[in-house]
Short mmCIF file of C-alpha atoms in Angstrom, two decimals:
data_model
loop_
_atom_site.label_atom_id
_atom_site.label_comp_id
_atom_site.label_asym_id
_atom_site.label_seq_id
_atom_site.Cartn_x
_atom_site.Cartn_y
_atom_site.Cartn_z
CA UNK D 1151 2.34 -51.30 -2.01
CA UNK D 1152 5.83 -51.05 -3.38
CA UNK D 1153 8.43 -53.71 -2.91
CA UNK D 1154 11.37 -51.37 -2.31
CA UNK D 1155 14.70 -52.91 -1.47
CA UNK D 1156 16.41 -50.90 1.27
CA UNK D 1157 20.01 -50.33 0.20
CA UNK D 1158 22.34 -49.93 3.18
CA UNK D 1159 24.12 -46.55 3.17
CA UNK D 1160 27.78 -46.28 2.24
CA UNK D 1161 29.78 -45.52 5.36
CA UNK D 1162 33.46 -44.52 5.05
CA UNK D 1163 35.61 -43.30 7.96
CA UNK D 1164 32.50 -43.55 10.14
CA UNK D 1165 30.79 -40.95 7.93
CA UNK D 1166 27.50 -41.80 6.22
CA UNK D 1167 28.51 -40.85 2.69
CA UNK D 1168 25.04 -41.57 1.31
CA UNK D 1169 23.58 -39.00 3.74
CA UNK D 1170 26.44 -36.58 2.99
CA UNK D 1171 25.64 -36.68 -0.71
CA UNK D 1172 21.98 -36.08 0.09
CA UNK D 1173 23.00 -33.01 2.11
CA UNK D 1174 25.13 -31.74 -0.78
CA UNK D 1175 22.25 -32.22 -3.23
CA UNK D 1176 19.79 -30.53 -0.89
CA UNK D 1177 22.04 -27.47 -0.37
CA UNK D 1178 22.70 -27.26 -4.11
CA UNK D 1179 18.96 -27.30 -4.79
CA UNK D 1180 18.18 -24.78 -2.04
CA UNK D 1181 21.06 -22.72 -0.60
CA UNK D 1182 18.84 -21.68 2.34
CA UNK D 1183 19.31 -25.21 3.70
CA UNK D 1184 23.04 -24.50 4.07
CA UNK D 1185 22.63 -21.41 6.22
CA UNK D 1186 23.62 -22.13 9.81
CA UNK D 1187 23.67 -19.98 12.93
CA UNK D 1188 25.64 -21.26 15.93
CA UNK D 1189 25.35 -19.57 19.31
CA UNK D 1190 25.92 -19.83 23.03
CA UNK D 1191 25.56 -17.99 26.30
CA UNK D 1192 28.38 -17.28 28.71
CA UNK D 1193 28.48 -16.08 32.30
CA UNK D 1194 31.49 -14.85 34.20
CA UNK D 1195 32.06 -16.64 37.51
CA UNK D 1196 35.06 -14.83 39.02
CA UNK D 1197 38.55 -13.77 38.00
CA UNK D 1198 39.75 -16.19 35.32
CA UNK D 1199 36.64 -18.35 35.28
CA UNK D 1200 33.60 -18.17 33.03
CA UNK D 1201 31.14 -20.75 31.77
CA UNK D 1202 29.50 -21.28 28.38
CA UNK D 1203 26.19 -23.03 27.80
CA UNK D 1204 25.97 -24.41 24.26
CA UNK D 1205 22.53 -25.55 23.26
CA UNK D 1206 20.36 -24.73 20.26
CA UNK D 1207 21.50 -23.82 16.76
CA UNK D 1208 19.78 -23.22 13.45
CA UNK D 1209 20.51 -25.00 10.18
CA UNK D 1210 18.77 -26.88 7.40
CA UNK D 1211 15.78 -24.56 7.98
CA UNK D 1212 15.29 -25.91 11.52
CA UNK D 1213 16.30 -25.19 15.10
CA UNK D 1214 18.13 -28.15 16.65
CA UNK D 1215 18.91 -29.19 20.25
CA UNK D 1216 16.20 -26.79 21.50
CA UNK D 1217 14.80 -29.37 23.88
CA UNK D 1218 17.91 -31.44 24.26
CA UNK D 1219 20.89 -31.46 26.53
CA UNK D 1220 23.14 -28.43 26.84
CA UNK D 1221 26.93 -28.64 26.68
CA UNK D 1222 28.44 -26.67 29.55
CA UNK D 1223 32.16 -25.84 29.56
CA UNK D 1224 34.39 -23.37 31.36
CA UNK D 1225 37.33 -21.16 30.50
CA UNK D 1226 40.14 -20.69 33.00
CA UNK D 1227 43.71 -19.46 33.26
CA UNK D 1228 46.79 -21.12 34.75
CA UNK D 1229 48.29 -19.72 37.96
CA UNK D 1230 51.11 -18.10 35.98
CA UNK D 1231 48.35 -16.08 34.30
CA UNK D 1232 46.73 -15.32 37.66
CA UNK D 1233 44.04 -17.99 37.54
CA UNK D 1234 43.27 -21.31 39.20
CA UNK D 1235 43.79 -23.60 36.18
CA UNK D 1236 40.43 -25.29 36.47
CA UNK D 1237 39.87 -25.30 32.68
CA UNK D 1238 41.85 -24.64 29.49
CA UNK D 1239 42.27 -20.97 28.67
CA UNK D 1240 40.64 -19.29 25.66
CA UNK D 1241 43.71 -19.45 23.42
CA UNK D 1242 44.08 -23.17 24.18
CA UNK D 1243 40.41 -23.62 23.18
CA UNK D 1244 41.24 -21.96 19.84
CA UNK D 1245 43.81 -24.71 19.15
CA UNK D 1246 41.24 -27.37 20.14
CA UNK D 1247 38.71 -25.90 17.69
CA UNK D 1248 41.31 -25.58 14.93
CA UNK D 1249 42.73 -29.09 15.02
CA UNK D 1250 39.29 -30.59 15.68
CA UNK D 1251 37.92 -28.92 12.57
CA UNK D 1252 40.89 -29.91 10.42
CA UNK D 1253 40.49 -33.51 11.61
CA UNK D 1254 36.74 -33.69 11.01
CA UNK D 1255 37.20 -32.04 7.62
CA UNK D 1256 39.79 -34.67 6.71
CA UNK D 1257 37.53 -37.55 7.77
CA UNK D 1258 34.47 -36.14 5.94
CA UNK D 1259 36.11 -34.98 2.71
CA UNK D 1260 38.16 -38.16 2.42
CA UNK D 1261 34.95 -40.15 2.88
CA UNK D 1262 33.21 -38.17 0.14
CA UNK D 1263 36.10 -39.02 -2.21
CA UNK D 1264 36.22 -42.67 -1.19
CA UNK D 1265 39.57 -42.28 0.59
CA UNK D 1266 39.79 -44.52 3.64
CA UNK D 1267 41.48 -43.13 6.73
CA UNK D 1268 42.63 -45.39 9.57
CA UNK D 1269 43.99 -42.84 12.04
CA UNK D 1270 44.66 -39.13 12.40
CA UNK D 1271 46.99 -37.95 15.16
CA UNK D 1272 48.03 -34.33 15.40
CA UNK D 1273 50.01 -31.84 17.37
CA UNK D 1274 49.32 -28.13 17.25
CA UNK D 1275 51.07 -25.24 18.93
CA UNK D 1276 50.94 -21.47 18.82
CA UNK D 1277 53.19 -18.59 19.85
CA UNK D 1278 51.72 -15.70 21.82
CA UNK D 1279 53.55 -12.67 23.17
CA UNK D 1280 51.92 -11.42 26.37
CA UNK D 1281 53.07 -7.85 25.66
CA UNK D 1282 50.11 -7.56 23.30
CA UNK D 1283 47.46 -8.42 25.90
CA UNK D 1284 49.20 -6.29 28.52
CA UNK D 1285 49.29 -3.28 26.20
CA UNK D 1286 53.06 -2.94 26.52
CA UNK D 1287 53.76 -2.60 22.80
CA UNK D 1288 51.72 -1.45 19.82
CA UNK D 1289 53.95 -3.54 17.57
CA UNK D 1290 53.01 -6.84 19.22
CA UNK D 1291 49.65 -8.35 18.33
CA UNK D 1292 47.40 -9.62 21.10
CA UNK D 1293 46.66 -13.01 19.60
CA UNK D 1294 48.84 -15.77 18.18
CA UNK D 1295 51.67 -14.67 15.88
CA UNK D 1296 52.21 -18.15 14.42
CA UNK D 1297 50.54 -21.58 14.65
CA UNK D 1298 52.07 -24.91 13.63
CA UNK D 1299 50.02 -28.05 12.83
CA UNK D 1300 51.59 -31.48 12.40
CA UNK D 1301 49.20 -34.22 11.23
CA UNK D 1302 50.00 -37.91 10.91
CA UNK D 1303 47.38 -39.73 8.83
CA UNK D 1304 47.05 -43.44 8.15
CA UNK D 1305 45.85 -43.55 4.54
CA UNK D 1306 46.94 -44.56 1.06
CA UNK D 1307 46.28 -41.04 -0.25
CA UNK D 1308 49.26 -38.72 -0.80
CA UNK D 1309 50.09 -36.27 1.98
CA UNK D 1310 49.51 -33.38 -0.44
CA UNK D 1311 45.91 -34.52 -0.99
CA UNK D 1312 45.25 -34.54 2.75
CA UNK D 1313 46.90 -31.15 3.20
CA UNK D 1314 44.72 -29.67 0.44
CA UNK D 1315 41.60 -31.16 2.05
CA UNK D 1316 42.38 -29.41 5.36
CA UNK D 1317 41.97 -26.10 3.52
CA UNK D 1318 38.21 -26.85 3.44
CA UNK D 1319 38.06 -26.53 7.25
CA UNK D 1320 35.83 -23.66 8.49
CA UNK D 1321 37.97 -23.02 11.59
CA UNK D 1322 41.17 -23.10 9.53
CA UNK D 1323 39.52 -20.45 7.36
CA UNK D 1324 38.66 -18.31 10.42
CA UNK D 1325 42.04 -18.63 12.15
CA UNK D 1326 44.25 -18.93 9.08
CA UNK D 1327 43.17 -15.64 7.53
CA UNK D 1328 44.39 -13.96 10.71
CA UNK D 1329 47.36 -16.07 11.85
CA UNK D 1330 49.95 -17.83 9.65
CA UNK D 1331 49.38 -21.58 10.05
CA UNK D 1332 52.20 -23.88 9.02
CA UNK D 1333 50.66 -27.28 8.21
CA UNK D 1334 52.72 -30.42 7.73
CA UNK D 1335 51.09 -33.75 6.88
CA UNK D 1336 52.75 -37.14 7.05
CA UNK D 1337 50.96 -40.25 5.75
CA UNK D 1338 51.79 -43.86 6.48
CA UNK U 1473 65.49 -11.62 61.59
CA UNK U 1474 63.47 -8.94 59.88
CA UNK U 1475 60.13 -7.78 61.09
CA UNK U 1476 58.48 -7.45 57.69
CA UNK U 1477 54.84 -6.59 57.61
CA UNK U 1478 53.06 -8.69 55.00
CA UNK U 1479 50.74 -6.44 53.04
CA UNK U 1480 47.74 -8.37 51.70
CA UNK U 1481 47.48 -8.19 47.90
CA UNK U 1482 44.87 -6.04 46.22
CA UNK U 1483 42.22 -8.29 44.71
CA UNK U 1484 39.61 -6.83 42.34
CA UNK U 1485 37.10 -8.91 40.36
CA UNK U 1486 38.76 -12.01 41.79
CA UNK U 1487 42.02 -10.97 40.09
CA UNK U 1488 45.17 -10.47 42.18
CA UNK U 1489 46.04 -6.98 40.93
CA UNK U 1490 49.25 -6.88 42.95
CA UNK U 1491 50.47 -10.01 41.15
CA UNK U 1492 49.23 -8.66 37.81
CA UNK U 1493 51.32 -5.51 38.24
CA UNK U 1494 54.33 -7.67 39.11
CA UNK U 1495 53.78 -9.62 35.87
CA UNK U 1496 53.57 -6.38 33.89
CA UNK U 1497 56.81 -5.08 35.47
CA UNK U 1498 58.58 -8.39 34.86
CA UNK U 1499 57.57 -8.51 31.17
CA UNK U 1500 58.54 -4.86 30.74
CA UNK U 1501 61.98 -5.57 32.23
CA UNK U 1502 62.48 -8.78 30.22
CA UNK U 1503 60.23 -9.37 27.18
CA UNK U 1504 61.32 -13.02 27.07
CA UNK U 1505 59.12 -13.58 30.13
CA UNK U 1506 56.07 -12.66 28.02
CA UNK U 1507 56.70 -15.25 25.32
CA UNK U 1508 54.19 -18.09 25.58
CA UNK U 1509 53.70 -21.27 23.57
CA UNK U 1510 50.40 -23.12 23.96
CA UNK U 1511 49.93 -26.58 22.50
CA UNK U 1512 47.89 -29.77 22.49
CA UNK U 1513 47.59 -33.19 20.92
CA UNK U 1514 44.51 -34.48 19.15
CA UNK U 1515 43.45 -37.94 17.99
CA UNK U 1516 40.61 -38.79 15.68
CA UNK U 1517 38.18 -41.35 17.08
CA UNK U 1518 35.70 -41.92 14.23
CA UNK U 1519 33.54 -39.86 11.88
CA UNK U 1520 32.69 -36.61 13.65
CA UNK U 1521 34.58 -37.39 16.87
CA UNK U 1522 38.09 -36.43 17.89
CA UNK U 1523 39.72 -35.79 21.24
CA UNK U 1524 42.24 -33.18 22.39
CA UNK U 1525 44.64 -33.58 25.30
CA UNK U 1526 45.71 -30.21 26.67
CA UNK U 1527 48.60 -30.37 29.07
CA UNK U 1528 51.91 -28.51 29.18
CA UNK U 1529 52.65 -25.02 27.91
CA UNK U 1530 55.62 -22.68 28.06
CA UNK U 1531 55.62 -19.13 29.43
CA UNK U 1532 57.52 -16.94 31.86
CA UNK U 1533 60.66 -18.89 30.90
CA UNK U 1534 59.20 -22.13 32.31
CA UNK U 1535 57.18 -25.16 31.23
CA UNK U 1536 53.97 -25.49 33.22
CA UNK U 1537 51.52 -28.37 33.86
CA UNK U 1538 54.19 -30.84 32.71
CA UNK U 1539 53.52 -33.17 35.60
CA UNK U 1540 49.98 -32.08 36.29
CA UNK U 1541 46.59 -33.10 35.13
CA UNK U 1542 45.64 -33.01 31.46
CA UNK U 1543 42.43 -31.45 30.19
CA UNK U 1544 40.73 -33.84 27.76
CA UNK U 1545 37.88 -32.62 25.54
CA UNK U 1546 36.18 -33.84 22.38
CA UNK U 1547 34.84 -32.32 19.20
CA UNK U 1548 31.64 -33.66 17.65
CA UNK U 1549 28.98 -32.81 15.13
CA UNK U 1550 25.20 -32.81 15.44
CA UNK U 1551 23.16 -35.42 13.56
CA UNK U 1552 22.14 -32.82 10.95
CA UNK U 1553 25.87 -32.57 10.19
CA UNK U 1554 26.20 -36.36 10.11
CA UNK U 1555 27.54 -36.85 13.62
CA UNK U 1556 26.35 -38.15 16.96
CA UNK U 1557 26.26 -34.83 18.89
CA UNK U 1558 28.38 -36.08 21.76
CA UNK U 1559 30.34 -32.79 22.00
CA UNK U 1560 30.15 -29.24 20.62
CA UNK U 1561 31.45 -28.87 17.10
CA UNK U 1562 34.62 -26.95 16.21
CA UNK U 1563 32.84 -23.74 15.17
CA UNK U 1564 30.89 -23.75 18.45
CA UNK U 1565 34.21 -24.09 20.30
CA UNK U 1566 35.41 -20.96 18.46
CA UNK U 1567 32.53 -18.99 20.00
CA UNK U 1568 33.34 -20.45 23.44
CA UNK U 1569 36.97 -19.33 23.09
CA UNK U 1570 35.97 -15.89 21.80
CA UNK U 1571 33.46 -14.92 24.47
CA UNK U 1572 35.56 -16.57 27.19
CA UNK U 1573 38.55 -14.45 26.20
CA UNK U 1574 36.53 -11.23 25.96
CA UNK U 1575 35.08 -11.95 29.43
CA UNK U 1576 38.43 -12.73 31.07
CA UNK U 1577 39.96 -9.68 29.38
CA UNK U 1578 37.17 -7.52 30.81
CA UNK U 1579 37.64 -8.89 34.33
CA UNK U 1580 41.44 -8.53 34.24
CA UNK U 1581 41.76 -5.13 32.56
CA UNK U 1582 38.97 -3.64 34.68
CA UNK U 1583 40.79 -4.94 37.77
CA UNK U 1584 44.04 -3.33 36.63
CA UNK U 1585 42.22 -0.01 36.30
CA UNK U 1586 40.39 -0.35 39.60
CA UNK U 1587 37.01 -0.84 37.92
CA UNK U 1588 34.81 -3.23 39.87
CA UNK U 1589 32.66 -5.66 37.91
CA UNK U 1590 29.77 -7.51 39.54
CA UNK U 1591 28.58 -9.68 36.65
CA UNK U 1592 29.22 -10.33 32.96
CA UNK U 1593 26.59 -12.19 30.96
CA UNK U 1594 26.93 -12.57 27.22
CA UNK U 1595 25.39 -14.05 24.13
CA UNK U 1596 27.36 -14.73 20.99
CA UNK U 1597 26.28 -16.09 17.64
CA UNK U 1598 27.79 -16.58 14.22
CA UNK U 1599 26.53 -17.15 10.68
CA UNK U 1600 28.05 -19.92 8.60
CA UNK U 1601 27.06 -20.94 5.08
CA UNK U 1602 27.64 -24.67 4.55
CA UNK U 1603 28.23 -24.13 0.82
CA UNK U 1604 31.78 -23.07 1.72
CA UNK U 1605 32.69 -26.29 3.53
CA UNK U 1606 30.96 -28.39 0.88
CA UNK U 1607 32.89 -26.67 -1.91
CA UNK U 1608 29.68 -25.65 -3.69
CA UNK U 1609 30.66 -22.02 -4.24
CA UNK U 1610 33.98 -20.20 -4.50
CA UNK U 1611 32.24 -17.02 -3.43
CA UNK U 1612 31.18 -18.38 -0.04
CA UNK U 1613 33.83 -18.56 2.66
CA UNK U 1614 34.18 -21.74 4.70
CA UNK U 1615 34.17 -20.11 8.12
CA UNK U 1616 31.88 -17.61 9.81
CA UNK U 1617 30.79 -14.64 7.71
CA UNK U 1618 29.64 -12.58 10.70
CA UNK U 1619 29.72 -12.88 14.50
CA UNK U 1620 27.64 -10.89 16.98
CA UNK U 1621 28.53 -10.43 20.66
CA UNK U 1622 26.13 -8.94 23.21
CA UNK U 1623 27.60 -8.34 26.67
CA UNK U 1624 25.73 -7.19 29.76
CA UNK U 1625 28.10 -5.96 32.45
CA UNK U 1626 27.30 -4.91 36.01
CA UNK U 1627 29.69 -2.00 36.59
CA UNK U 1628 29.77 1.76 37.11
CA UNK U 1629 32.12 2.19 34.14
CA UNK U 1630 30.65 3.42 30.85
CA UNK U 1631 29.75 0.81 28.24
CA UNK U 1632 32.24 2.40 25.84
CA UNK U 1633 35.08 1.77 28.29
CA UNK U 1634 34.16 -1.90 28.56
CA UNK U 1635 33.82 -2.23 24.79
CA UNK U 1636 37.28 -0.70 24.30
CA UNK U 1637 38.74 -3.09 26.88
CA UNK U 1638 37.42 -6.12 24.95
CA UNK U 1639 39.69 -5.07 22.08
CA UNK U 1640 42.62 -6.23 24.24
CA UNK U 1641 41.38 -9.85 23.98
CA UNK U 1642 43.82 -12.23 22.21
CA UNK U 1643 41.03 -14.41 20.77
CA UNK U 1644 39.11 -11.33 19.61
CA UNK U 1645 42.31 -10.33 17.81
CA UNK U 1646 42.61 -13.78 16.17
CA UNK U 1647 38.96 -14.10 15.14
CA UNK U 1648 38.19 -10.41 14.57
CA UNK U 1649 40.89 -9.88 11.95
CA UNK U 1650 39.22 -12.61 9.93
CA UNK U 1651 35.51 -12.28 10.69
CA UNK U 1652 33.54 -9.05 11.30
CA UNK U 1653 32.51 -9.07 14.98
CA UNK U 1654 29.70 -6.76 16.00
CA UNK U 1655 30.08 -6.05 19.74
CA UNK U 1656 27.39 -4.39 21.82
CA UNK U 1657 27.89 -3.71 25.53
CA UNK U 1658 25.19 -2.76 27.99
CA UNK U 1659 26.08 -1.74 31.55
CA UNK U 1660 23.80 -1.59 34.56
#
């Protein structure tokens, strides 16, 4: 029998950095481990309302959450867009996904570099011209024309370092290749 | 006193088509009415968790929901991605926004054309290679490489008509200019 000493993991920003480095090593050794497939089902309810059920996904060569709880969330539209405003609308959800991903990316990548973060507070907004959705002009795109992100981060790292880290965000990659995103970062 | 007869509005697919046509006329007459700005605030909690507060937005020359309820939702990450799985993760929220928008767009644009829809049930999934987020390869993008959407729509309209209508979706515009989206529509 060995007499191993269990070393406690390094945790920075609430992220288990020891486990993160194990993930990085595992994906480097076998890229198949890094291949993820996320998915969900959605059913229309009526008018502006529909409901997604988010459950299993595949990654690290395994299916997860198959027997676990499902996350169930709706889309809606405000009355001014002919709905009942019982849930955020799809373009609001895009902003939630975008800033959520930029925030998680900041916490994780700072942790991996040993940069401590005390707080991240952000505002995000996007401009959308309804003429696109309504088909009133071919010159107006249907989605956002411009998105602005303002992040305020409590850290000793320079704002430029944080801003560069947000470029690692998967949702910023998805949205930012399609819509200009103006990012400003303030540190304190 | 007038003796107006109140004509009930035309409602198709749960959408007030009479009101929709009034919106279209109003935006045609004054494009400023069609300019919307959606926004939210987000605060990091710890590690994988952050929380968005979705409240006011501007559109139709007015600020809405300023005094109303706020929608509050979190982002999380599953344990395999070093989180606690207390909420969907940001790339799952992207799929929720995408299919929600394609579904609402189908219900609304079918209503405007007088096409009745009885049900819309969809599955959506996306492939994501973690090497992008981890910075292990410059050749691997950080976001989704491919998204697939399968819609099943109860309607007498041809599947091709429904598929073309989904191209009016603002979130499909945002995501689809960045990520290839394979859309299949089955009608019954």
